[in-house]
Each structure stands twice: as C-alpha cells, then as structure tokens.
Coordinates of C-alpha atoms in Angstrom, one line a residue:
M183 CA 70.3 -68.5 29.9
T184 CA 72.5 -65.5 30.7
T185 CA 73.7 -64.4 34.1
D186 CA 72.4 -61.1 35.5
P187 CA 75.3 -58.7 34.6
V188 CA 74.5 -56.5 37.7
K189 CA 75.0 -59.4 40.1
L190 CA 78.6 -59.6 41.5
D191 CA 79.2 -63.0 43.0
T192 CA 83.0 -63.1 42.3
V193 CA 85.4 -60.3 42.1
L194 CA 89.2 -60.3 41.3
V195 CA 91.2 -57.6 42.9
L196 CA 94.6 -57.1 41.2
G197 CA 96.8 -55.0 43.5
T198 CA 96.6 -55.5 47.2
G199 CA 97.6 -52.1 48.5
L200 CA 95.5 -49.8 50.6
V201 CA 92.6 -49.4 48.1
G202 CA 92.6 -52.9 46.7
T203 CA 92.6 -54.6 50.1
S204 CA 90.0 -52.2 51.4
I205 CA 87.7 -53.1 48.4
G206 CA 88.3 -56.8 49.2
L207 CA 87.3 -56.2 52.9
A208 CA 84.2 -54.3 51.9
L209 CA 83.1 -56.9 49.4
R210 CA 83.7 -59.8 51.8
Q211 CA 81.5 -58.1 54.4
R212 CA 78.7 -58.2 51.7
G213 CA 79.2 -62.0 51.0
V214 CA 81.1 -61.6 47.7
T215 CA 83.8 -64.1 46.9
V216 CA 87.0 -62.1 46.4
L217 CA 90.2 -63.3 44.7
L218 CA 93.5 -61.5 45.3
A219 CA 96.5 -61.0 43.0
D220 CA 99.7 -58.9 43.3
R221 CA 103.3 -59.1 42.1
D222 CA 104.2 -58.7 45.8
L223 CA 103.3 -62.1 47.3
G224 CA 103.8 -60.8 50.8
A225 CA 101.1 -58.2 50.2
V226 CA 98.7 -60.9 49.0
R227 CA 99.4 -63.0 52.1
L228 CA 98.8 -60.0 54.4
A229 CA 95.6 -59.0 52.6
R230 CA 94.4 -62.7 52.8
E231 CA 95.2 -62.9 56.5
M232 CA 93.2 -59.7 57.1
G233 CA 90.2 -61.4 55.5
A234 CA 90.1 -59.5 52.2
G235 CA 89.9 -62.7 50.1
Q236 CA 91.8 -65.7 48.8
E237 CA 94.7 -65.9 46.4
W238 CA 93.7 -66.0 42.7
S239 CA 94.4 -68.8 40.3
L240 CA 93.1 -68.7 36.8
G241 CA 89.9 -70.6 36.3
D242 CA 86.4 -69.6 35.3
P243 CA 86.0 -65.9 34.6
V244 CA 85.0 -63.8 37.6
D245 CA 82.1 -61.3 37.3
L246 CA 84.4 -58.2 37.7
A247 CA 88.1 -57.6 37.8
V248 CA 89.3 -54.5 39.7
V249 CA 92.7 -53.2 38.6
A250 CA 94.2 -51.5 41.7
V251 CA 97.6 -50.5 40.5
P252 CA 99.4 -47.1 39.9
P253 CA 98.1 -45.1 36.9
D254 CA 101.0 -45.9 34.6
H255 CA 100.4 -49.7 34.9
V256 CA 96.6 -49.8 34.5
A257 CA 96.6 -50.3 30.7
S258 CA 99.2 -53.1 30.6
E259 CA 97.6 -55.0 33.5
L260 CA 94.1 -54.6 32.0
R261 CA 95.4 -55.9 28.7
G262 CA 97.0 -58.9 30.4
L263 CA 93.8 -59.8 32.3
Q264 CA 91.6 -59.5 29.2
Q265 CA 94.0 -61.7 27.2
L266 CA 93.5 -64.3 29.9
G267 CA 89.8 -63.9 29.9
A268 CA 89.9 -63.3 33.6
A269 CA 86.6 -61.5 34.0
R270 CA 83.4 -60.6 32.3
F271 CA 83.9 -56.9 33.1
Y272 CA 86.8 -54.7 34.2
T273 CA 87.4 -51.5 36.1
D274 CA 90.4 -49.7 37.6
V275 CA 90.6 -47.5 40.7
A276 CA 93.6 -45.3 39.8
S277 CA 93.4 -41.6 40.8
V278 CA 94.0 -40.5 37.2
K279 CA 91.7 -41.4 34.4
A280 CA 92.4 -39.8 31.0
R281 CA 95.9 -41.2 30.4
P282 CA 95.1 -44.8 31.5
I283 CA 92.0 -44.9 29.3
A284 CA 94.0 -43.5 26.3
A285 CA 96.8 -46.0 27.0
A286 CA 94.3 -48.9 27.2
A287 CA 92.9 -47.9 23.8
A288 CA 96.3 -47.7 22.3
L289 CA 97.2 -51.2 23.5
G290 CA 94.0 -52.6 21.9
C291 CA 92.1 -53.3 25.2
D292 CA 88.4 -54.2 24.8
L293 CA 86.8 -50.9 26.0
S294 CA 83.3 -52.4 25.8
T295 CA 83.9 -54.4 29.0
Y296 CA 85.9 -51.7 30.8
V297 CA 84.7 -48.8 32.8
A298 CA 87.3 -46.7 34.6
S299 CA 86.5 -45.5 38.1
H300 CA 88.1 -43.8 41.1
P301 CA 87.0 -44.0 44.8
M302 CA 87.6 -40.6 46.5
A303 CA 88.9 -42.2 49.6
G304 CA 92.3 -43.0 51.1
R305 CA 94.6 -42.5 54.0
E306 CA 98.1 -41.1 54.4
K307 CA 99.2 -44.6 55.2
A308 CA 99.9 -47.1 52.4
G309 CA 99.8 -50.9 52.0
P310 CA 97.4 -53.6 52.9
G311 CA 98.0 -53.2 56.6
A312 CA 96.3 -49.8 56.5
A313 CA 93.2 -51.1 54.7
R314 CA 89.7 -50.8 56.2
G315 CA 86.4 -52.3 55.1
D316 CA 84.6 -49.0 55.8
L317 CA 87.0 -46.8 53.8
F318 CA 84.5 -46.0 51.1
L319 CA 81.3 -45.6 53.2
G320 CA 79.5 -42.4 52.1
R321 CA 82.4 -41.3 49.9
P322 CA 82.1 -40.2 46.2
W323 CA 83.3 -42.8 43.7
A324 CA 83.9 -41.4 40.2
L325 CA 82.6 -43.4 37.3
C326 CA 84.2 -42.6 33.8
P327 CA 82.6 -44.7 31.1
T328 CA 83.7 -44.2 27.5
D329 CA 81.4 -44.3 24.5
E330 CA 82.5 -47.8 23.8
A331 CA 81.6 -49.1 27.3
S332 CA 78.6 -51.4 27.3
A333 CA 75.6 -50.8 29.6
D334 CA 76.3 -54.1 31.3
A335 CA 79.9 -53.1 32.1
R336 CA 78.7 -49.8 33.5
E337 CA 76.1 -51.5 35.7
A338 CA 78.6 -54.0 37.0
V339 CA 80.9 -51.1 38.2
L340 CA 77.9 -49.3 39.7
R341 CA 77.1 -52.5 41.6
L342 CA 80.7 -52.6 42.9
I343 CA 80.3 -49.0 44.2
E344 CA 77.1 -49.8 45.8
L345 CA 78.5 -52.9 47.6
C346 CA 81.4 -50.8 48.9
G347 CA 79.0 -48.3 50.4
A348 CA 80.1 -45.3 48.2
N349 CA 78.2 -42.8 46.1
A350 CA 78.6 -43.1 42.4
V351 CA 79.4 -39.8 40.5
E352 CA 79.5 -40.2 36.7
V353 CA 82.0 -37.8 35.1
A354 CA 84.0 -37.5 31.9
A355 CA 87.7 -38.6 32.4
E356 CA 89.1 -35.2 31.5
D357 CA 86.7 -33.4 33.9
H358 CA 87.6 -35.9 36.6
D359 CA 91.3 -35.2 36.2
R360 CA 90.8 -31.4 36.4
A361 CA 88.6 -31.9 39.4
V362 CA 91.0 -34.1 41.4
A363 CA 93.8 -31.7 40.6
V364 CA 91.9 -29.1 42.6
V365 CA 90.6 -31.2 45.5
S366 CA 93.3 -33.8 45.9
H367 CA 96.5 -33.7 43.9
A368 CA 97.5 -30.0 44.2
P369 CA 96.5 -29.9 47.9
H370 CA 98.9 -32.8 48.5
V371 CA 101.8 -30.9 46.9
A372 CA 100.9 -27.7 48.8
A373 CA 100.8 -29.7 52.1
S374 CA 104.2 -31.2 51.2
A375 CA 105.6 -27.7 50.6
V376 CA 104.5 -26.5 54.0
A377 CA 105.8 -29.7 55.7
A378 CA 109.1 -29.3 53.9
R379 CA 109.6 -26.0 55.8
L380 CA 109.6 -28.0 59.0
A381 CA 112.5 -30.2 57.9
D382 CA 115.0 -27.4 58.8
A383 CA 112.8 -25.7 61.4
S384 CA 114.4 -25.1 64.9
D385 CA 113.6 -27.3 67.9
V386 CA 111.9 -24.3 69.4
A387 CA 109.5 -24.0 66.4
L388 CA 108.7 -27.7 66.5
G389 CA 108.1 -27.5 70.2
L390 CA 105.5 -24.9 69.6
A391 CA 103.7 -26.9 66.9
G392 CA 100.0 -27.2 67.5
Q393 CA 97.0 -28.9 65.8
G394 CA 96.9 -26.3 63.0
V395 CA 100.2 -27.3 61.4
R396 CA 99.3 -31.0 62.0
D397 CA 96.0 -30.5 60.1
V398 CA 97.7 -28.6 57.2
T399 CA 100.5 -31.2 56.8
R400 CA 98.7 -34.5 57.6
I401 CA 98.5 -35.7 54.0
A402 CA 102.2 -34.9 53.4
G403 CA 103.1 -38.2 55.0
G404 CA 102.1 -40.1 51.9
D405 CA 104.5 -42.4 50.0
P406 CA 106.6 -40.1 47.7
G407 CA 107.0 -42.8 45.0
L408 CA 103.3 -43.5 44.8
W409 CA 102.5 -39.8 44.6
L410 CA 105.1 -39.1 41.9
G411 CA 103.2 -41.6 39.7
I412 CA 99.9 -39.9 40.5
L413 CA 101.2 -36.4 39.8
S414 CA 103.0 -37.4 36.7
G415 CA 99.8 -38.9 35.3
N416 CA 97.9 -35.6 35.9
A417 CA 100.8 -33.2 35.5
A418 CA 99.2 -30.4 33.4
P419 CA 96.0 -29.9 35.5
V420 CA 98.0 -30.0 38.7
A421 CA 100.5 -27.5 37.4
E422 CA 97.7 -25.1 36.5
V423 CA 96.3 -25.2 40.0
L424 CA 99.7 -24.9 41.7
E425 CA 100.5 -21.9 39.4
A426 CA 97.3 -20.2 40.6
V427 CA 98.2 -21.0 44.3
S428 CA 101.7 -19.7 43.7
R429 CA 100.4 -16.4 42.4
D430 CA 98.2 -16.0 45.4
L431 CA 101.1 -16.8 47.7
S432 CA 103.5 -14.5 45.9
E433 CA 101.0 -11.6 46.1
A434 CA 100.4 -12.3 49.8
A435 CA 104.1 -12.4 50.4
A436 CA 104.6 -9.1 48.6
A437 CA 101.8 -7.5 50.6
L438 CA 103.3 -8.7 53.9
R439 CA 106.7 -7.3 52.9
A440 CA 105.0 -4.0 52.4
L441 CA 103.2 -4.2 55.7
A442 CA 106.5 -5.0 57.4
Q443 CA 107.9 -1.7 55.9
G444 CA 104.9 0.2 57.3
D445 CA 102.7 0.3 54.2
E446 CA 99.2 -0.3 55.8
S447 CA 97.5 0.0 52.4
A448 CA 98.7 -3.6 51.6
G449 CA 96.6 -5.1 54.4
P450 CA 93.4 -5.5 52.3
E451 CA 95.3 -7.7 49.8
V452 CA 96.0 -10.2 52.5
T453 CA 92.5 -9.9 53.9
E454 CA 91.0 -10.6 50.5
L455 CA 93.0 -13.9 50.2
L456 CA 91.9 -14.9 53.7
K457 CA 88.2 -14.1 52.8
R458 CA 88.5 -16.2 49.6
G459 CA 89.9 -19.0 51.7
V460 CA 86.9 -18.9 54.1
A461 CA 84.5 -18.9 51.1
G462 CA 86.3 -21.9 49.5
H463 CA 86.4 -23.8 52.8
G464 CA 82.6 -23.2 53.2
R465 CA 81.9 -24.8 49.8
I466 CA 83.4 -28.2 50.9
P467 CA 80.4 -30.6 51.0
G468 CA 79.2 -32.0 54.3
K469 CA 79.6 -35.7 55.2
H470 CA 76.5 -36.7 53.3
G471 CA 77.2 -34.4 50.3
G472 CA 75.5 -31.1 49.7
P473 CA 76.2 -28.0 51.7
A474 CA 78.2 -28.4 54.9
A475 CA 76.1 -28.4 58.0
A476 CA 76.8 -25.9 60.8
Y477 CA 77.6 -28.1 63.8
A478 CA 78.4 -27.0 67.3
V479 CA 81.5 -28.3 69.1
V480 CA 81.5 -29.7 72.6
Q481 CA 85.0 -29.9 74.0
V482 CA 85.9 -32.5 76.6
V483 CA 89.2 -33.2 78.4
I484 CA 90.1 -36.8 77.9
G485 CA 92.7 -39.0 79.5
D486 CA 95.3 -40.8 77.4
R487 CA 94.1 -44.3 78.6
P488 CA 92.5 -47.3 76.9
G489 CA 88.7 -47.1 76.7
Q490 CA 88.2 -43.4 77.2
L491 CA 86.8 -42.7 73.8
A492 CA 84.5 -45.7 74.1
R493 CA 83.2 -44.3 77.4
L494 CA 82.6 -40.9 75.8
F495 CA 80.7 -42.3 72.9
Q496 CA 78.7 -44.5 75.3
I497 CA 77.4 -41.4 77.1
C498 CA 76.5 -39.8 73.8
D499 CA 74.5 -43.0 73.0
E500 CA 72.8 -43.0 76.4
V501 CA 71.5 -39.4 76.0
G502 CA 70.6 -39.8 72.3
V503 CA 73.2 -37.4 70.8
N504 CA 74.7 -38.3 67.4
V505 CA 78.3 -37.4 67.0
E506 CA 78.7 -36.0 63.5
D507 CA 82.5 -35.7 63.7
V508 CA 85.3 -36.1 66.3
R509 CA 88.8 -34.5 66.6
L510 CA 91.5 -35.2 69.1
E511 CA 94.2 -32.8 70.2
H512 CA 96.9 -34.1 72.5
A513 CA 98.5 -31.9 75.2
P514 CA 102.3 -32.0 74.7
G515 CA 104.0 -33.6 77.7
L516 CA 100.8 -34.5 79.5
P517 CA 98.8 -37.8 79.6
L518 CA 95.6 -36.1 78.4
G519 CA 94.1 -34.3 75.4
L520 CA 91.1 -32.5 74.2
A521 CA 88.2 -34.3 72.3
E522 CA 86.1 -32.0 70.1
L523 CA 82.7 -33.6 69.4
S524 CA 80.7 -32.0 66.6
V525 CA 77.0 -32.3 67.3
Q526 CA 73.7 -30.6 66.3
P527 CA 73.4 -27.2 68.0
D528 CA 70.3 -28.2 69.9
A529 CA 72.2 -31.2 71.4
V530 CA 74.9 -29.2 73.1
A531 CA 73.2 -28.4 76.4
V532 CA 72.0 -32.0 76.8
L533 CA 75.4 -33.5 76.1
E534 CA 77.4 -31.0 78.3
Q535 CA 75.1 -31.6 81.2
A536 CA 75.4 -35.4 80.8
L537 CA 79.2 -35.2 80.7
R538 CA 79.4 -33.0 83.8
D539 CA 77.0 -35.3 85.7
R540 CA 79.3 -38.2 85.0
G541 CA 82.5 -36.4 86.1
W542 CA 84.0 -35.3 82.8
Q543 CA 85.9 -32.1 82.7
L544 CA 84.8 -29.5 80.2
P545 CA 87.1 -26.5 79.5

C-alpha cells in the first residue's frame, strides 16, 4: 500500500531564515509536522521558539524537504539531502531558478523527485525573527518543474503552496528568471541607487524627506550580502533591465539639462517617460491578481499611541467597510500621523460619517 503523494504530514525545512521560518509557521498552523535544520544553530533555536517546528534529526524520510538557502548553495544542499534519503520529494525556494537547476543536474541530483519553486513574498528584514505565518497568503508562488520531474513531485510542491496560502504559477525556469529581473531584482538595485544618493545628502534634504522617498527606497534596506548572491545568480537578465532603465534615465537627464538651458522642446521627452511610468504602474496586479482595482482613499489623523489602529479597524468592522489596504505616514516631530485607508468607492461616505461621529479627525 502506497502513501498518497499529495498528502504532506511531515516537512523538513533546511534553512531557517525569513522564508524558511515563515514556511514552517504557515505549515504548523495547518497541522503539519515541521522539522528544522540550519548550519546556524542559533537560527534553528529562534525558529523553534517562534513555533515554526522542531529540530531535525535523521530518521524516516519526510514527505517533502524544502531547501531554503541562497541560490549558490541549493544544488549542494539538495544533493546532500538526497544522499541521506531525507525525503520523498524536494523543492527549493531560492529567488533564482535556472542556475540552481543546472547545478543540481551537474551534481547528479535526482531530478525526478525535485521541483524548483519560488514564493514571491518577502520583507526588507531578514532572519527568523522577521518571519510571519501569513507571509505567503494570496501571493504568487512560482513552480518550475523540469521534464524529469515526476507528477507526484509536482503535486507535493503544489500541496505545499496550497498549505501556505499562496497561488501557484507554473513557469519555465528561464522565463521565471527574466520575469523576476523585471519585477524584483532590478527594482531592488534601482531603489538602492536612489537610497545611495541619501548617504551624502545634507541634513536639510533629509529633514525634508517625505513618504515618497520612503516608498521608493524601502526595499533598499535588505541585506547586501544576501542580495549579492541573488543578483549574481541572475546577473544577465538583471543587467539587461538595468541597462534599459539607465537609457531612460540618461535620456531624461539630457532632456532636463536642455530644459534648464531654456530649450522647452525637451519637455515632451520627460513627459513621455512619466506617462510610460503611469502605464506600467497601472499594470501591477491587484491584491487578488488580475487588474488592479480602483479604490478610494479615506484619510484619518491618528495618534501615535497603542491601540489606535485597532480602534480604527473596529469602526470599519462595525459599519461593514472592508479595508483593502492601509498606509501610515508619520508627521515629523509630532506624536501623530495620517492613516490612509483604501476602500471601495461606495463605502467612503459611510466610513467618513462613522469616523466623524466617533470623534476622529479627517483632514
């Protein structure tokens, strides 16, 4: 009698950083037995204390092993686990796919039991302490099976994605790497380039910094060592995107120089780039995938005190208004900020009236 290959009762997570620990937390919430391993024993202890699973010791094979290590180490770790017979099926969650798959083949890994994958979720913070069990909810999770991968291995990884609450997207490894170069890797470098200008900025400039520059540079706070490994593994596609961005910026800079010298004919070149930016931003999918919804924004002045957001959301619940997104902007030097609640347009009047009735200040 064989075990249902889709059923995941036991999962080994090798690598207890942000993503690996978040996978453990998500699976534990669904009743899966999770075993944790990492060369950094301190990271394993922290992940265990957070409730992500128990420390692994070799025994009976688990249903699935998740290799959650940097791209350059995926193949060697996969080979080591397969030599131990640690699992029935294997996946990795590195953000680059083509090179690790090729390296695994070159090392003689069993590709029939291995399906590469990549959850499109993360945070600018690293390590197990930043992990969250809901990190993957509603997020795309790329699935990159090779021709050698068995149907059972593919189904096991699909089950992992389902248990973590993500949405599976099957894509060839090379297509995946070109795609993430556009939507993840090159944007990180671009954000870092903008943030690097702030390193030598004057105190006056930094004192004038608003939410816009925080939004543009937020992801630049990631671990440089980790990102060097990611970018190295996807160097050519990222370079192509950055070269295209560089051309746009160079042309915009030249046009602005011309404008500064009184040549008004250069204005349309800048306008054209801004228009293409608006068009590209508009193509970013909404929170459930598909076209982005047109939400209305309700702004509320909120005190910088414990429980204020909870009170705000409680009012939304009382009047039956669903908050699609929320953004906070702090007022420099003041113990308050501005909460921007994205809601359906037909809910604006109801919510604004409810907030005013309860004493909240709307700008």
